[in-house]
Each structure stands twice: as structure tokens, then as C-alpha cells.
PDB file of C-alpha atoms in Angstrom:
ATOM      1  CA  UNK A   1       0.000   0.000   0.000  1.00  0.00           C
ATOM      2  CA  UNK A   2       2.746   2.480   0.741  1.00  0.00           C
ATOM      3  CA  UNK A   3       4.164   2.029  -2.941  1.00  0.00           C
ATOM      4  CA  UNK A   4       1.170   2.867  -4.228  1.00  0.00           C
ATOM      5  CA  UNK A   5       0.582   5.723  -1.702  1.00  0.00           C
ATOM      6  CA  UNK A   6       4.201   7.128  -2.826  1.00  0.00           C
ATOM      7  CA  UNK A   7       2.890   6.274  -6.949  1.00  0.00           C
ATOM      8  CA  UNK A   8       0.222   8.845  -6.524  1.00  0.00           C
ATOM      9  CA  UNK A   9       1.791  11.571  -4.582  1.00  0.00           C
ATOM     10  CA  UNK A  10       4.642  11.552  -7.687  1.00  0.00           C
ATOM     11  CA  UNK A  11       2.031  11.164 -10.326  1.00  0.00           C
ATOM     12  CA  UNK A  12       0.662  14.515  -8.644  1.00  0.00           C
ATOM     13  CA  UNK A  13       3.611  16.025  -8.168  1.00  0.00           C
ATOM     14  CA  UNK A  14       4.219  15.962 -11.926  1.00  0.00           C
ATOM     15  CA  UNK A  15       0.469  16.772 -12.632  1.00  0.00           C
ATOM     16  CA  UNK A  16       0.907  19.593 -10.682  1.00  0.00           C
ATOM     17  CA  UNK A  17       4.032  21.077 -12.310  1.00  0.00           C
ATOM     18  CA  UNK A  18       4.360  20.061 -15.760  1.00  0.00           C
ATOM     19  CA  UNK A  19       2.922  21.739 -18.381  1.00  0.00           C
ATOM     20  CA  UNK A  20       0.563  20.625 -21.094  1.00  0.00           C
ATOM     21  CA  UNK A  21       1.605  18.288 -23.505  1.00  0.00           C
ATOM     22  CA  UNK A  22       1.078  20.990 -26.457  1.00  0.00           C
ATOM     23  CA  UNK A  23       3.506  22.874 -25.411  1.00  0.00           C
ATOM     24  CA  UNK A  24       7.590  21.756 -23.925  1.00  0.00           C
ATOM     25  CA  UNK A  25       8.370  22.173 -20.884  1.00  0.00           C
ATOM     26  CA  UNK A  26      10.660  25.130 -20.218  1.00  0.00           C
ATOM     27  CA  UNK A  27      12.882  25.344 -17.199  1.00  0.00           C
ATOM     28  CA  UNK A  28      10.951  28.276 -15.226  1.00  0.00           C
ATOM     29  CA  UNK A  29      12.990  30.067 -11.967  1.00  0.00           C
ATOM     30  CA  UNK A  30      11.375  30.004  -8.711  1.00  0.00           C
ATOM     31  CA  UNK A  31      10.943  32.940  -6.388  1.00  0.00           C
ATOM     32  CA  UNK A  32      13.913  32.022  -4.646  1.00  0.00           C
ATOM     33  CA  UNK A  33      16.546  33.122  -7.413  1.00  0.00           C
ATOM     34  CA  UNK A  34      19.111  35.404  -5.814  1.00  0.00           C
ATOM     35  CA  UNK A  35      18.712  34.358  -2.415  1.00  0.00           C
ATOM     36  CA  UNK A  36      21.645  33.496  -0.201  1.00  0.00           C
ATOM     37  CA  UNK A  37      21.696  30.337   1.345  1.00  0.00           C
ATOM     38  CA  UNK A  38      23.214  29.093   4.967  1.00  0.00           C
ATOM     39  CA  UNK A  39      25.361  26.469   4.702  1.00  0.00           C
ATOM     40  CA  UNK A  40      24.846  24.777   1.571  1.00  0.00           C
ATOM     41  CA  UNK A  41      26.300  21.180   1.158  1.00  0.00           C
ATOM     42  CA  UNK A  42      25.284  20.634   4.700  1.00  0.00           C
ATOM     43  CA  UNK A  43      21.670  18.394   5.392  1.00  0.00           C
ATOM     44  CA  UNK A  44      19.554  20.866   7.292  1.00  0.00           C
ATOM     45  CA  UNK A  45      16.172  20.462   8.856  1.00  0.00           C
ATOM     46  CA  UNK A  46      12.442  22.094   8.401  1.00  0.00           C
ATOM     47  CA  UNK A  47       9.777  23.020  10.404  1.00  0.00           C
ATOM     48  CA  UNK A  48       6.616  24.078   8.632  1.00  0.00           C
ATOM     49  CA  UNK A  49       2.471  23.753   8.974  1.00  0.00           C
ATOM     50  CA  UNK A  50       1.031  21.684   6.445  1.00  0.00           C
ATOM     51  CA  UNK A  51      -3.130  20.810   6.958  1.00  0.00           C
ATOM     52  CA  UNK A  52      -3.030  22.670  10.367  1.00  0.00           C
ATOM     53  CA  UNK A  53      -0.484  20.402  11.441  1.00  0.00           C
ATOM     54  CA  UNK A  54       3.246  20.557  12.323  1.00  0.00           C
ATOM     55  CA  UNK A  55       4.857  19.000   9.770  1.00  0.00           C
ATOM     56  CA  UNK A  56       9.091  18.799   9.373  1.00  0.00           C
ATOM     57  CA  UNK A  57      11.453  17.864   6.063  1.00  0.00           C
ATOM     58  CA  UNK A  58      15.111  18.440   5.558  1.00  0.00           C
ATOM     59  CA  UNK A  59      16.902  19.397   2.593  1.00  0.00           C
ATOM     60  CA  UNK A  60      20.229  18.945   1.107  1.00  0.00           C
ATOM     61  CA  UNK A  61      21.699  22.074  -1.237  1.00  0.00           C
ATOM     62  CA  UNK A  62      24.877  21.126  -3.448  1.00  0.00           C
ATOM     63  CA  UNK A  63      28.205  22.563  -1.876  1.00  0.00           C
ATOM     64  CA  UNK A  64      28.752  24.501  -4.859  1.00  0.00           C
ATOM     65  CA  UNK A  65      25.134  25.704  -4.821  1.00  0.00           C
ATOM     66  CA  UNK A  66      24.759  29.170  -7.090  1.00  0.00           C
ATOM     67  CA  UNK A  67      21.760  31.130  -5.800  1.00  0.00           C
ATOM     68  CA  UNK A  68      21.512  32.447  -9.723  1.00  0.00           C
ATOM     69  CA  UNK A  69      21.094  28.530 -11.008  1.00  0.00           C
ATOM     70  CA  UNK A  70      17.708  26.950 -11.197  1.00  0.00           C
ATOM     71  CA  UNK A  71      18.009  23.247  -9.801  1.00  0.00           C
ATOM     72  CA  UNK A  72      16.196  20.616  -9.989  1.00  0.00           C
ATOM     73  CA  UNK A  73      14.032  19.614  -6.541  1.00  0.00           C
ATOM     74  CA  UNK A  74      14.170  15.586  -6.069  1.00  0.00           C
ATOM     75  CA  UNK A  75      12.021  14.529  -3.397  1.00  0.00           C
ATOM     76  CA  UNK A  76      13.143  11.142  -1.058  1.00  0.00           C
ATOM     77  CA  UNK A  77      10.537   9.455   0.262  1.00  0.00           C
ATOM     78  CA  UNK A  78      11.210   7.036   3.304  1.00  0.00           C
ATOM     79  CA  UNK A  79       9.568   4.172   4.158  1.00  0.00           C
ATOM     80  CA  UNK A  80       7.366   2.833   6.504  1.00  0.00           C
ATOM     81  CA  UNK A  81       8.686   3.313  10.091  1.00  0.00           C
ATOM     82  CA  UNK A  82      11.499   5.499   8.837  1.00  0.00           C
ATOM     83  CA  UNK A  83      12.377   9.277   8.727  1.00  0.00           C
ATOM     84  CA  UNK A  84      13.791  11.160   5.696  1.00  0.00           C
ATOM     85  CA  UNK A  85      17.323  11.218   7.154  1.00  0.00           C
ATOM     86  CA  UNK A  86      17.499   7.165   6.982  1.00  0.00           C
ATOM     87  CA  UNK A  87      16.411   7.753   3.622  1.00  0.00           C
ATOM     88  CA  UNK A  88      18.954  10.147   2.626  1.00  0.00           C
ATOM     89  CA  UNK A  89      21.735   7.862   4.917  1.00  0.00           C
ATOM     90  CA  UNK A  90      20.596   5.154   3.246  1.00  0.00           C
ATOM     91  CA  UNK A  91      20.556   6.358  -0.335  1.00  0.00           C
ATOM     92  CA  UNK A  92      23.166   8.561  -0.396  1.00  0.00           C
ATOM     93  CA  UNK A  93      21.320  10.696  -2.994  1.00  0.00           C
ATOM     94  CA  UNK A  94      23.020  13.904  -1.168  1.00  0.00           C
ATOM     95  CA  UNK A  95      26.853  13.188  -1.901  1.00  0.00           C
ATOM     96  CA  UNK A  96      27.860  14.986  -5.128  1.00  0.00           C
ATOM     97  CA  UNK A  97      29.494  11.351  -6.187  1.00  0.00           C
ATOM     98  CA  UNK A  98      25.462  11.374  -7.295  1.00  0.00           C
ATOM     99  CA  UNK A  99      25.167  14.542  -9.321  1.00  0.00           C
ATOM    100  CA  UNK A 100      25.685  17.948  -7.440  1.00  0.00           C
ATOM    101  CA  UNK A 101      23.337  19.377  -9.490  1.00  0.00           C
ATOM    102  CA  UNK A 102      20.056  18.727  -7.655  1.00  0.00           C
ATOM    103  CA  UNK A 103      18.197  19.873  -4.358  1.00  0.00           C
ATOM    104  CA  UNK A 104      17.466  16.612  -2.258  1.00  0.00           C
ATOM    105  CA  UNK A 105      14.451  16.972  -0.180  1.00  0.00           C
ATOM    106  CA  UNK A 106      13.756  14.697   2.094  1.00  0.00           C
ATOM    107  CA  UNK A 107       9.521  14.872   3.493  1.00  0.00           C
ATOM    108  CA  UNK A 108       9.244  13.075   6.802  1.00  0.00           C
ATOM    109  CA  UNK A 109       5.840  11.085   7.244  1.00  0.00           C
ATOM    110  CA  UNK A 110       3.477  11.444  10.658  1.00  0.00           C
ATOM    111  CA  UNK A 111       5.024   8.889  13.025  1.00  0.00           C
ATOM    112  CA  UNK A 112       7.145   6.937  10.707  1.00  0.00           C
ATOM    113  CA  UNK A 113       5.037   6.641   7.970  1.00  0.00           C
ATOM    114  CA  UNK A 114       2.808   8.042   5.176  1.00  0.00           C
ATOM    115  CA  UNK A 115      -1.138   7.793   4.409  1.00  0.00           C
ATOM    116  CA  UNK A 116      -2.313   4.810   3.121  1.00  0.00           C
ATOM    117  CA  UNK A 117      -1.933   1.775   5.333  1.00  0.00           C
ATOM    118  CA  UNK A 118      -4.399   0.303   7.579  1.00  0.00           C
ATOM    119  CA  UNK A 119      -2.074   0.970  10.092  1.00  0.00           C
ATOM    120  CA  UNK A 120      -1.841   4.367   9.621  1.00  0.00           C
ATOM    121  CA  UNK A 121      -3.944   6.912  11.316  1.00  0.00           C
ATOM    122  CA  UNK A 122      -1.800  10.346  11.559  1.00  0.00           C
ATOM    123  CA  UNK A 123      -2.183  12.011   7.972  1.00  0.00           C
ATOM    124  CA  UNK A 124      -5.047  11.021   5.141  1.00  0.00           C
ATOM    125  CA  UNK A 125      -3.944  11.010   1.601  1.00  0.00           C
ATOM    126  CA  UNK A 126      -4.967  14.462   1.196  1.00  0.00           C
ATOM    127  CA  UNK A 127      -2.806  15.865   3.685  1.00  0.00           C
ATOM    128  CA  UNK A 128       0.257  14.199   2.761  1.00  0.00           C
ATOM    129  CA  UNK A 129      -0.322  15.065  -0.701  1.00  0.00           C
ATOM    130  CA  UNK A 130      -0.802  18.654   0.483  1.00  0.00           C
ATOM    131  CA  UNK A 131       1.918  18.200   2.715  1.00  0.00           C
ATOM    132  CA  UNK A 132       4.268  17.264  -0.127  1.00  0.00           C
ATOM    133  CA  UNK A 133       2.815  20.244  -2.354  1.00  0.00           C
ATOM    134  CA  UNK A 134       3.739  23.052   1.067  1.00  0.00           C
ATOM    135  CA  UNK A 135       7.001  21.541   1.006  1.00  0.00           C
ATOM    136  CA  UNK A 136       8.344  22.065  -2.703  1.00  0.00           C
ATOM    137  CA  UNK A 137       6.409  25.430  -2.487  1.00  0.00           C
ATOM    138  CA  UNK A 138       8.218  26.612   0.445  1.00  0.00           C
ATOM    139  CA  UNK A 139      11.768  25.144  -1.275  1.00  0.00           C
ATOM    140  CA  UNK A 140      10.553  27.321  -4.093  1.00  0.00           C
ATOM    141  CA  UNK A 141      10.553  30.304  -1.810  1.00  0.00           C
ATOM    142  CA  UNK A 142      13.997  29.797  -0.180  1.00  0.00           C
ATOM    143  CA  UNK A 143      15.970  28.780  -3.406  1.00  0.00           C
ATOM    144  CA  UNK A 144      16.425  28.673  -6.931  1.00  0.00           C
ATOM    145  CA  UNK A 145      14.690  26.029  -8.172  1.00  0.00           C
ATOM    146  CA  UNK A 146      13.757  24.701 -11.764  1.00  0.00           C
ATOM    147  CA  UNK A 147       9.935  24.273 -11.484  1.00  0.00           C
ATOM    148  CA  UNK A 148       9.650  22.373 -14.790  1.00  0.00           C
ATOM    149  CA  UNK A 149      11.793  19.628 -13.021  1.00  0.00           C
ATOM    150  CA  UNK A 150      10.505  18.261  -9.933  1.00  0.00           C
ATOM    151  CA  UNK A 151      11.089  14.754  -9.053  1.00  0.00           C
ATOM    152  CA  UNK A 152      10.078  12.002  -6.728  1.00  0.00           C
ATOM    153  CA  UNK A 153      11.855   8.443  -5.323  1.00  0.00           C
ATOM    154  CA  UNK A 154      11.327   6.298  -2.472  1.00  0.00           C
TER     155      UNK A 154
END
């Protein structure tokens, strides 16, 4: 169930930010453009209210991170009973051995886990969707990001 829980948030993450299929897809800047990050190439961690609840991520920004260069988000999705910073242990999707060129973001489920199994009862579907959604929004905000190119594993 969580596989297919983590299948639809992507499939609406890309719903959500690609264009129509008429026209290309053209790398668009976020809000963030110009903005000065703190520590970049270090993991750092996120506070923010998602569905009236208190929701947390953290985020990885490449050590050579240009505040004038759109990057790509890619979102890492732990699994059940898990946090995003096993995830990003785990993987190793933040090391620049694995393409500098990217913003990791790792979303942490409500106790350990996302919406979707039966044993499950801190988030529905449509809060960790939303959740998901307030968290590449608020990246958006803080740094340059590509918005044509937002990407999900887990």
C-alpha cells in the first residue's frame, strides 16, 4: 500500500508542475533566485504547517550551490517506520558522487510513515499530498529552483 501511496503523490507532483503536452516544458525560476543560502552542502532540517499540522522535512543544497542557477528539486521518500534522514543515509542521494546538481528533499511522514496503510492513522492522503505540495512550495521560496523539473523516489 505504501508504494502505491508514494505512486500517486509523484504522479501529482508531476500533474501539478508540468505543463501541457502541447507545449515543452521550459525550465521556469522560482521565487527564490538570488537568495543566499546558509550552509549549503550541509543536510539541514524544516519546520513548517502543512493541513493545520506541524509538519518537518530536511533538505540537502549542493556545496557549490549558485543562488543564480535553477536546480532541480528531487524529493526522497522514506519508508514505513522510517524518517527522511534514513532515507537520505541510506541512499546517499546527497553526496555529489550522485550529481551535485540537484536539491534533495527529504519529506518526513506522521510517526514513521505516510497515508495509506491500515495501520496508519496520523495524515489522510490528502494531507500528505498537500503536505508534499507546502514543502516544494516553500523550497521554491527559499531557493532557486527549476519548477519544470521536480522529481520524486522512495
Amino acid at each position: 500500500m505504501l508504494y502505491f501511496t508514494i505512486l500517486l503523490i509523484t504522479c501529482l507532483l508531476q500533474l501539478t508542475y508540468a505543463a501541457p503536452h502541447s507545449s515543452p516544458l521550459k525550465s521556469r525560476a522560482s521565487t527564490g533566485c538570488g537568495k543566499k543560502p546558509f550552509l549549503p552542502g550541509l543536510t539541514q532540517y524544516r519546520g513548517i504547517k502543512s493541513s493545520g499540522k506541524d509538519r518537518s522535512y530536511s533538505y540537502h543544497l549542493p556545496s557549490s550551490y549558485d543562488a543564480n542557477k535553477a536546480y532541480p528539486i528531487v524529493l526522497g521518500f522514506h519508508g514505513s517506520s522510517s524518517i527522511g534522514a534514513f532515507f537520505e543515509l541510506d541512499t546517499k542521494m546527497s553526496q555529489d558522487r550522485y550529481r551535485s546538481d540537484k536539491i534533495m528533499v527529504y519529506p518526513n511522514g506522521v510517526g514513521g510513515s505516510w497515508a495509506g496503510p491500515t495501520y496508519h492513522t496520523g495524515s489522510t492522503v490528502a494531507e500528505d499530498v498537500q503536505f508534499v505540495g507546502d514543502v516544494v512550495e516553500d523550497i521554491k521560496n527559499q531557493f532557486c529552483v527549476d519548477e519544470a523539473r521536480v522529481f520524486g523516489a522512495g
